[in-house]
PDB file of C-alpha atoms in Angstrom:
ATOM      1  CA  MET A1177     -14.089  16.290 -11.307  1.00  0.00           C
ATOM      2  CA  ALA A1178     -12.285  12.985 -10.689  1.00  0.00           C
ATOM      3  CA  LYS A1179      -8.517  13.109 -10.835  1.00  0.00           C
ATOM      4  CA  SER A1180      -7.131  11.609 -14.052  1.00  0.00           C
ATOM      5  CA  ILE A1181      -5.156   8.434 -13.367  1.00  0.00           C
ATOM      6  CA  SER A1182      -2.468   6.979 -15.626  1.00  0.00           C
ATOM      7  CA  LEU A1183      -1.216   3.472 -14.890  1.00  0.00           C
ATOM      8  CA  ALA A1184       2.354   2.366 -15.666  1.00  0.00           C
ATOM      9  CA  GLU A1185       3.820  -1.105 -15.032  1.00  0.00           C
ATOM     10  CA  TYR A1186       7.255  -2.427 -14.118  1.00  0.00           C
ATOM     11  CA  ARG A1187       7.788  -6.207 -13.987  1.00  0.00           C
ATOM     12  CA  VAL A1188      10.286  -7.861 -11.655  1.00  0.00           C
ATOM     13  CA  LYS A1189      11.229 -11.435 -10.808  1.00  0.00           C
ATOM     14  CA  PHE A1190      10.796 -12.224  -7.130  1.00  0.00           C
ATOM     15  CA  ALA A1191      10.377 -15.518  -5.255  1.00  0.00           C
ATOM     16  CA  GLY A1192      10.235 -17.447  -8.507  1.00  0.00           C
ATOM     17  CA  GLN A1193       7.400 -15.468 -10.038  1.00  0.00           C
ATOM     18  CA  THR A1194       6.817 -12.294 -12.021  1.00  0.00           C
ATOM     19  CA  LEU A1195       5.378  -9.400 -10.049  1.00  0.00           C
ATOM     20  CA  VAL A1196       3.745  -6.425 -11.734  1.00  0.00           C
ATOM     21  CA  LEU A1197       4.651  -3.221  -9.914  1.00  0.00           C
ATOM     22  CA  THR A1198       2.564  -0.154 -10.682  1.00  0.00           C
ATOM     23  CA  ASN A1199       2.991   3.584 -10.333  1.00  0.00           C
ATOM     24  CA  LEU A1200      -0.237   3.566  -8.306  1.00  0.00           C
ATOM     25  CA  SER A1201       1.680   2.246  -5.272  1.00  0.00           C
ATOM     26  CA  ALA A1202       0.376  -1.301  -5.586  1.00  0.00           C
ATOM     27  CA  MET A1203       1.563  -4.597  -7.024  1.00  0.00           C
ATOM     28  CA  TYR A1204      -0.227  -7.401  -8.853  1.00  0.00           C
ATOM     29  CA  MET A1205       0.680 -11.079  -8.471  1.00  0.00           C
ATOM     30  CA  PRO A1206      -0.678 -12.885 -11.573  1.00  0.00           C
ATOM     31  CA  ASP A1207      -0.089 -16.413 -10.225  1.00  0.00           C
ATOM     32  CA  SER A1208      -2.515 -15.891  -7.337  1.00  0.00           C
ATOM     33  CA  LYS A1209      -4.571 -13.086  -8.906  1.00  0.00           C
ATOM     34  CA  SER A1210      -3.770 -10.926  -5.889  1.00  0.00           C
ATOM     35  CA  LEU A1211      -3.474  -7.164  -5.667  1.00  0.00           C
ATOM     36  CA  VAL A1212      -1.037  -6.170  -2.908  1.00  0.00           C
ATOM     37  CA  LEU A1213      -0.742  -2.788  -1.202  1.00  0.00           C
ATOM     38  CA  ALA A1214       0.214  -1.324   2.163  1.00  0.00           C
ATOM     39  CA  ASP A1215      -0.400   1.678   4.395  1.00  0.00           C
ATOM     40  CA  ILE A1216      -3.725   3.046   3.182  1.00  0.00           C
ATOM     41  CA  HIS A1217      -4.304   4.732   6.566  1.00  0.00           C
ATOM     42  CA  ILE A1218      -8.060   5.099   6.123  1.00  0.00           C
ATOM     43  CA  GLY A1219      -9.297   7.609   8.694  1.00  0.00           C
ATOM     44  CA  LYS A1220      -6.015   9.495   9.003  1.00  0.00           C
ATOM     45  CA  ALA A1221      -7.196  12.676   7.297  1.00  0.00           C
ATOM     46  CA  THR A1222     -10.308  12.906   9.486  1.00  0.00           C
ATOM     47  CA  HIS A1223      -8.218  12.175  12.592  1.00  0.00           C
ATOM     48  CA  PHE A1224      -5.911  15.103  11.794  1.00  0.00           C
ATOM     49  CA  GLN A1225      -8.859  17.381  11.007  1.00  0.00           C
ATOM     50  CA  LYS A1226     -10.317  16.654  14.453  1.00  0.00           C
ATOM     51  CA  HIS A1227      -7.059  17.908  15.934  1.00  0.00           C
ATOM     52  CA  GLY A1228      -7.219  21.186  14.034  1.00  0.00           C
ATOM     53  CA  ILE A1229      -4.903  20.320  11.138  1.00  0.00           C
ATOM     54  CA  ALA A1230      -6.327  21.358   7.760  1.00  0.00           C
ATOM     55  CA  ILE A1231      -6.147  18.196   5.654  1.00  0.00           C
ATOM     56  CA  PRO A1232      -8.176  18.138   2.387  1.00  0.00           C
ATOM     57  CA  ASN A1233     -11.351  16.035   2.401  1.00  0.00           C
ATOM     58  CA  THR A1234     -10.309  14.548  -0.947  1.00  0.00           C
ATOM     59  CA  VAL A1235      -7.527  12.303   0.423  1.00  0.00           C
ATOM     60  CA  LEU A1236      -9.632   9.167   0.896  1.00  0.00           C
ATOM     61  CA  LYS A1237     -11.601   9.806  -2.280  1.00  0.00           C
ATOM     62  CA  ASN A1238      -8.390   9.999  -4.308  1.00  0.00           C
ATOM     63  CA  ASP A1239      -7.007   6.857  -2.672  1.00  0.00           C
ATOM     64  CA  LEU A1240     -10.198   4.886  -3.362  1.00  0.00           C
ATOM     65  CA  ASN A1241     -10.332   6.143  -6.957  1.00  0.00           C
ATOM     66  CA  LYS A1242      -6.793   4.856  -7.381  1.00  0.00           C
ATOM     67  CA  LEU A1243      -7.692   1.492  -5.873  1.00  0.00           C
ATOM     68  CA  GLU A1244     -10.786   1.269  -8.056  1.00  0.00           C
ATOM     69  CA  THR A1245      -8.645   1.877 -11.144  1.00  0.00           C
ATOM     70  CA  LEU A1246      -6.363  -0.987 -10.128  1.00  0.00           C
ATOM     71  CA  ILE A1247      -9.290  -3.327  -9.510  1.00  0.00           C
ATOM     72  CA  HIS A1248     -10.857  -2.651 -12.885  1.00  0.00           C
ATOM     73  CA  TYR A1249      -7.482  -3.028 -14.607  1.00  0.00           C
ATOM     74  CA  PHE A1250      -6.288  -6.278 -12.994  1.00  0.00           C
ATOM     75  CA  ASN A1251      -9.610  -7.846 -11.930  1.00  0.00           C
ATOM     76  CA  PRO A1252      -8.059  -9.477  -8.829  1.00  0.00           C
ATOM     77  CA  GLN A1253      -9.699 -12.239  -6.810  1.00  0.00           C
ATOM     78  CA  LYS A1254      -8.236 -10.909  -3.571  1.00  0.00           C
ATOM     79  CA  ILE A1255      -6.625  -7.787  -2.185  1.00  0.00           C
ATOM     80  CA  ILE A1256      -3.859  -8.209   0.392  1.00  0.00           C
ATOM     81  CA  VAL A1257      -3.157  -5.159   2.550  1.00  0.00           C
ATOM     82  CA  VAL A1258       0.228  -5.480   4.245  1.00  0.00           C
ATOM     83  CA  GLY A1259      -0.668  -3.480   7.328  1.00  0.00           C
ATOM     84  CA  ASP A1260      -2.051  -0.085   8.325  1.00  0.00           C
ATOM     85  CA  MET A1261      -5.238  -0.337   6.340  1.00  0.00           C
ATOM     86  CA  PHE A1262      -6.708   2.004   8.935  1.00  0.00           C
ATOM     87  CA  HIS A1263      -5.178   4.720  11.065  1.00  0.00           C
ATOM     88  CA  ALA A1264      -6.972   5.878  14.185  1.00  0.00           C
ATOM     89  CA  GLU A1265     -10.400   5.894  15.815  1.00  0.00           C
ATOM     90  CA  ASN A1266     -13.579   4.738  14.093  1.00  0.00           C
ATOM     91  CA  ASN A1267     -14.633   7.813  12.128  1.00  0.00           C
ATOM     92  CA  LEU A1268     -16.583   8.937   9.069  1.00  0.00           C
ATOM     93  CA  GLU A1269     -13.986   7.611   6.631  1.00  0.00           C
ATOM     94  CA  ILE A1270     -14.636   4.046   7.793  1.00  0.00           C
ATOM     95  CA  GLN A1271     -18.264   4.339   6.687  1.00  0.00           C
ATOM     96  CA  GLN A1272     -17.157   5.882   3.393  1.00  0.00           C
ATOM     97  CA  PHE A1273     -14.854   2.925   2.813  1.00  0.00           C
ATOM     98  CA  LYS A1274     -17.636   0.470   3.702  1.00  0.00           C
ATOM     99  CA  ASP A1275     -20.044   2.104   1.227  1.00  0.00           C
ATOM    100  CA  TRP A1276     -17.389   2.136  -1.504  1.00  0.00           C
ATOM    101  CA  LYS A1277     -16.438  -1.513  -0.889  1.00  0.00           C
ATOM    102  CA  LEU A1278     -19.978  -2.795  -1.497  1.00  0.00           C
ATOM    103  CA  GLN A1279     -19.415  -2.721  -5.243  1.00  0.00           C
ATOM    104  CA  PHE A1280     -16.557  -5.230  -4.868  1.00  0.00           C
ATOM    105  CA  SER A1281     -18.252  -7.825  -2.686  1.00  0.00           C
ATOM    106  CA  ALA A1282     -16.827 -10.682  -4.778  1.00  0.00           C
ATOM    107  CA  ILE A1283     -13.235  -9.710  -3.927  1.00  0.00           C
ATOM    108  CA  GLN A1284     -11.636 -11.116  -0.781  1.00  0.00           C
ATOM    109  CA  PHE A1285      -9.980  -8.403   1.321  1.00  0.00           C
ATOM    110  CA  ILE A1286      -7.173  -9.634   3.600  1.00  0.00           C
ATOM    111  CA  LEU A1287      -5.408  -7.442   6.153  1.00  0.00           C
ATOM    112  CA  ILE A1288      -2.166  -8.349   7.885  1.00  0.00           C
ATOM    113  CA  LYS A1289      -2.500  -6.123  10.941  1.00  0.00           C
ATOM    114  CA  GLY A1290      -0.139  -3.177  11.240  1.00  0.00           C
ATOM    115  CA  ASN A1291       0.747  -0.949  14.150  1.00  0.00           C
ATOM    116  CA  HIS A1292      -2.211   1.356  13.422  1.00  0.00           C
ATOM    117  CA  ASP A1293      -4.857  -1.352  12.957  1.00  0.00           C
ATOM    118  CA  HIS A1294      -6.389  -1.273  16.448  1.00  0.00           C
ATOM    119  CA  TYR A1295     -10.108  -1.720  15.769  1.00  0.00           C
ATOM    120  CA  TYR A1296     -12.271  -4.294  17.480  1.00  0.00           C
ATOM    121  CA  HIS A1297     -12.870  -7.524  15.591  1.00  0.00           C
ATOM    122  CA  SER A1298     -16.524  -6.574  15.109  1.00  0.00           C
ATOM    123  CA  ILE A1299     -15.554  -3.600  12.936  1.00  0.00           C
ATOM    124  CA  TYR A1300     -13.395  -5.711  10.617  1.00  0.00           C
ATOM    125  CA  LYS A1301     -16.203  -8.268  10.444  1.00  0.00           C
ATOM    126  CA  ASP A1302     -18.708  -5.553   9.574  1.00  0.00           C
ATOM    127  CA  LEU A1303     -16.400  -4.396   6.775  1.00  0.00           C
ATOM    128  CA  ASN A1304     -15.972  -8.011   5.585  1.00  0.00           C
ATOM    129  CA  VAL A1305     -12.194  -7.798   5.920  1.00  0.00           C
ATOM    130  CA  GLU A1306     -10.314 -10.954   6.908  1.00  0.00           C
ATOM    131  CA  VAL A1307      -7.701 -10.121   9.530  1.00  0.00           C
ATOM    132  CA  ILE A1308      -4.370 -11.901   9.960  1.00  0.00           C
ATOM    133  CA  GLN A1309      -2.727 -11.110  13.282  1.00  0.00           C
ATOM    134  CA  ASN A1310       1.007 -11.237  12.485  1.00  0.00           C
ATOM    135  CA  GLU A1311       1.948 -12.684   9.122  1.00  0.00           C
ATOM    136  CA  LEU A1312       0.506 -14.482   6.124  1.00  0.00           C
ATOM    137  CA  ILE A1313       2.489 -17.134   4.272  1.00  0.00           C
ATOM    138  CA  ALA A1314       1.332 -17.683   0.687  1.00  0.00           C
ATOM    139  CA  GLU A1315       2.971 -18.459  -2.648  1.00  0.00           C
ATOM    140  CA  GLY A1316       6.273 -19.090  -0.835  1.00  0.00           C
ATOM    141  CA  ILE A1317       6.266 -15.524   0.502  1.00  0.00           C
ATOM    142  CA  THR A1318       5.741 -14.197   4.018  1.00  0.00           C
ATOM    143  CA  PHE A1319       3.563 -11.071   4.091  1.00  0.00           C
ATOM    144  CA  VAL A1320       4.300  -9.024   7.212  1.00  0.00           C
ATOM    145  CA  HIS A1321       3.710  -5.353   8.012  1.00  0.00           C
ATOM    146  CA  ASN A1322       7.163  -4.472   9.316  1.00  0.00           C
ATOM    147  CA  LEU A1323      10.274  -6.165   7.939  1.00  0.00           C
ATOM    148  CA  GLU A1324      11.810  -5.984  11.422  1.00  0.00           C
ATOM    149  CA  ASP A1325       9.126  -8.409  12.619  1.00  0.00           C
ATOM    150  CA  PHE A1326      10.112 -11.004  10.010  1.00  0.00           C
ATOM    151  CA  LYS A1327      12.121 -13.563  11.959  1.00  0.00           C
ATOM    152  CA  GLY A1328      12.080 -16.420   9.475  1.00  0.00           C
ATOM    153  CA  GLU A1329      14.035 -17.195   6.336  1.00  0.00           C
ATOM    154  CA  GLY A1330      13.145 -16.824   2.695  1.00  0.00           C
ATOM    155  CA  PHE A1331      11.122 -14.210   0.891  1.00  0.00           C
ATOM    156  CA  SER A1332       9.046 -11.459   2.453  1.00  0.00           C
ATOM    157  CA  ILE A1333       6.839  -8.589   1.353  1.00  0.00           C
ATOM    158  CA  SER A1334       6.256  -5.785   3.851  1.00  0.00           C
ATOM    159  CA  GLY A1335       5.149  -2.176   4.214  1.00  0.00           C
ATOM    160  CA  HIS A1336       5.423   0.262   7.136  1.00  0.00           C
ATOM    161  CA  LEU A1337       8.602   2.087   6.048  1.00  0.00           C
ATOM    162  CA  HIS A1338       7.071   4.205   3.243  1.00  0.00           C
ATOM    163  CA  PRO A1339      10.204   3.956   1.021  1.00  0.00           C
ATOM    164  CA  GLY A1340      11.207   6.834  -1.222  1.00  0.00           C
ATOM    165  CA  VAL A1341      14.183   8.253  -3.090  1.00  0.00           C
ATOM    166  CA  LEU A1342      15.674  11.721  -3.169  1.00  0.00           C
ATOM    167  CA  VAL A1343      16.426  12.832  -6.730  1.00  0.00           C
ATOM    168  CA  LYS A1344      18.712  15.767  -7.440  1.00  0.00           C
ATOM    169  CA  ALA A1345      17.353  18.001 -10.170  1.00  0.00           C
ATOM    170  CA  LYS A1346      18.525  21.224 -11.803  1.00  0.00           C
ATOM    171  CA  ALA A1347      19.368  24.372  -9.852  1.00  0.00           C
ATOM    172  CA  ARG A1348      19.990  22.406  -6.649  1.00  0.00           C
ATOM    173  CA  GLN A1349      16.397  21.247  -6.563  1.00  0.00           C
ATOM    174  CA  ARG A1350      15.560  17.944  -4.950  1.00  0.00           C
ATOM    175  CA  ILE A1351      12.511  15.837  -5.643  1.00  0.00           C
ATOM    176  CA  ARG A1352      11.232  13.043  -3.424  1.00  0.00           C
ATOM    177  CA  LEU A1353       9.632  10.100  -5.205  1.00  0.00           C
ATOM    178  CA  PRO A1354       7.896   7.041  -3.725  1.00  0.00           C
ATOM    179  CA  CYS A1355       9.402   3.694  -4.622  1.00  0.00           C
ATOM    180  CA  PHE A1356       9.387  -0.054  -4.257  1.00  0.00           C
ATOM    181  CA  ALA A1357      12.491  -1.251  -2.394  1.00  0.00           C
ATOM    182  CA  VAL A1358      13.418  -4.604  -3.929  1.00  0.00           C
ATOM    183  CA  GLY A1359      16.113  -6.875  -2.504  1.00  0.00           C
ATOM    184  CA  ASN A1360      17.067 -10.468  -3.221  1.00  0.00           C
ATOM    185  CA  GLU A1361      14.659 -11.814  -0.603  1.00  0.00           C
ATOM    186  CA  HIS A1362      12.728  -8.806   0.696  1.00  0.00           C
ATOM    187  CA  LEU A1363      10.399  -6.350  -1.020  1.00  0.00           C
ATOM    188  CA  ILE A1364       9.092  -3.249   0.746  1.00  0.00           C
ATOM    189  CA  MET A1365       5.907  -1.695  -0.601  1.00  0.00           C
ATOM    190  CA  PRO A1366       5.417   2.053  -0.993  1.00  0.00           C
ATOM    191  CA  ALA A1367       2.675   3.639   1.073  1.00  0.00           C
ATOM    192  CA  PHE A1368      -0.592   3.552  -0.855  1.00  0.00           C
ATOM    193  CA  SER A1369      -2.169   6.697   0.540  1.00  0.00           C
ATOM    194  CA  GLU A1370      -1.201  10.091  -0.813  1.00  0.00           C
ATOM    195  CA  PHE A1371      -1.227  11.390   2.779  1.00  0.00           C
ATOM    196  CA  THR A1372       2.024   9.805   4.008  1.00  0.00           C
ATOM    197  CA  GLY A1373       5.659  10.815   4.277  1.00  0.00           C
ATOM    198  CA  LEU A1374       8.611   9.222   2.486  1.00  0.00           C
ATOM    199  CA  ASN A1375      11.591   7.453   4.032  1.00  0.00           C
ATOM    200  CA  THR A1376      14.652   8.143   1.872  1.00  0.00           C
ATOM    201  CA  ARG A1377      17.181   6.547   4.237  1.00  0.00           C
ATOM    202  CA  LEU A1378      16.859   2.861   3.424  1.00  0.00           C
ATOM    203  CA  ASP A1379      20.080   0.930   2.840  1.00  0.00           C
ATOM    204  CA  SER A1380      20.961   1.165  -0.857  1.00  0.00           C
ATOM    205  CA  ASN A1381      23.319  -1.796  -0.464  1.00  0.00           C
ATOM    206  CA  SER A1382      20.404  -4.076   0.414  1.00  0.00           C
ATOM    207  CA  PHE A1383      17.805  -2.824  -2.052  1.00  0.00           C
ATOM    208  CA  ARG A1384      17.396  -1.411  -5.504  1.00  0.00           C
ATOM    209  CA  PHE A1385      14.851   1.353  -5.614  1.00  0.00           C
ATOM    210  CA  LEU A1386      12.169   1.364  -8.304  1.00  0.00           C
ATOM    211  CA  ALA A1387      10.789   4.884  -8.073  1.00  0.00           C
ATOM    212  CA  PHE A1388       7.806   6.159  -9.987  1.00  0.00           C
ATOM    213  CA  THR A1389       5.995   9.284 -11.090  1.00  0.00           C
ATOM    214  CA  GLU A1390       2.472   9.730 -12.430  1.00  0.00           C
ATOM    215  CA  SER A1391       3.568   8.214 -15.738  1.00  0.00           C
ATOM    216  CA  ASP A1392       6.827   6.236 -15.496  1.00  0.00           C
ATOM    217  CA  PHE A1393       9.350   4.187 -13.485  1.00  0.00           C
ATOM    218  CA  PHE A1394      13.004   4.909 -12.723  1.00  0.00           C
ATOM    219  CA  GLU A1395      15.566   2.543 -11.190  1.00  0.00           C
ATOM    220  CA  PHE A1396      18.117   3.752  -8.634  1.00  0.00           C
TER     221      PHE A1396
END
């Protein structure tokens, strides 16, 4: 049975436009009809399984179901992946992604290469994914995988850091939640895949953290 998905929105002003953040770890840019996400890490689960680590086979399926929900909801013209679309060697998950992607042939997929995107050009071409080597400048924003690699001025959107927040609950319990880290000029995307860790050590003086659950947003 497919996992039930509930979509919540949180709108922010950034770089002179309204961005629609979602609790599905992606963001929609209405002005350019672009869906933006980062760190899908396709192939990671299979890579770990090959090394004897028991990772569920449902990871990629859940991630693609989530992405499919976003596509049907926003009807984007293009999908911008801000790095680490893939994870390791060419494995079975790449073919699964290729088969799934066939239903969205009208959508342009753009990848700004991340530190894990090491495939040969022929593989990206076969998947019909446009690859940008370092950064993409569009809509007055620089899209780059790692904020540390952004050497220019102005607005940037990046991934790589997998931002999260640590929330203190009752009885000394602590809950980690993924978040968007939003600053005056820089926005860091949460990791899209469910099979990633969370970095809860980002500078709170530079960013406000828009954390989310399966149904809502919370600002920290």
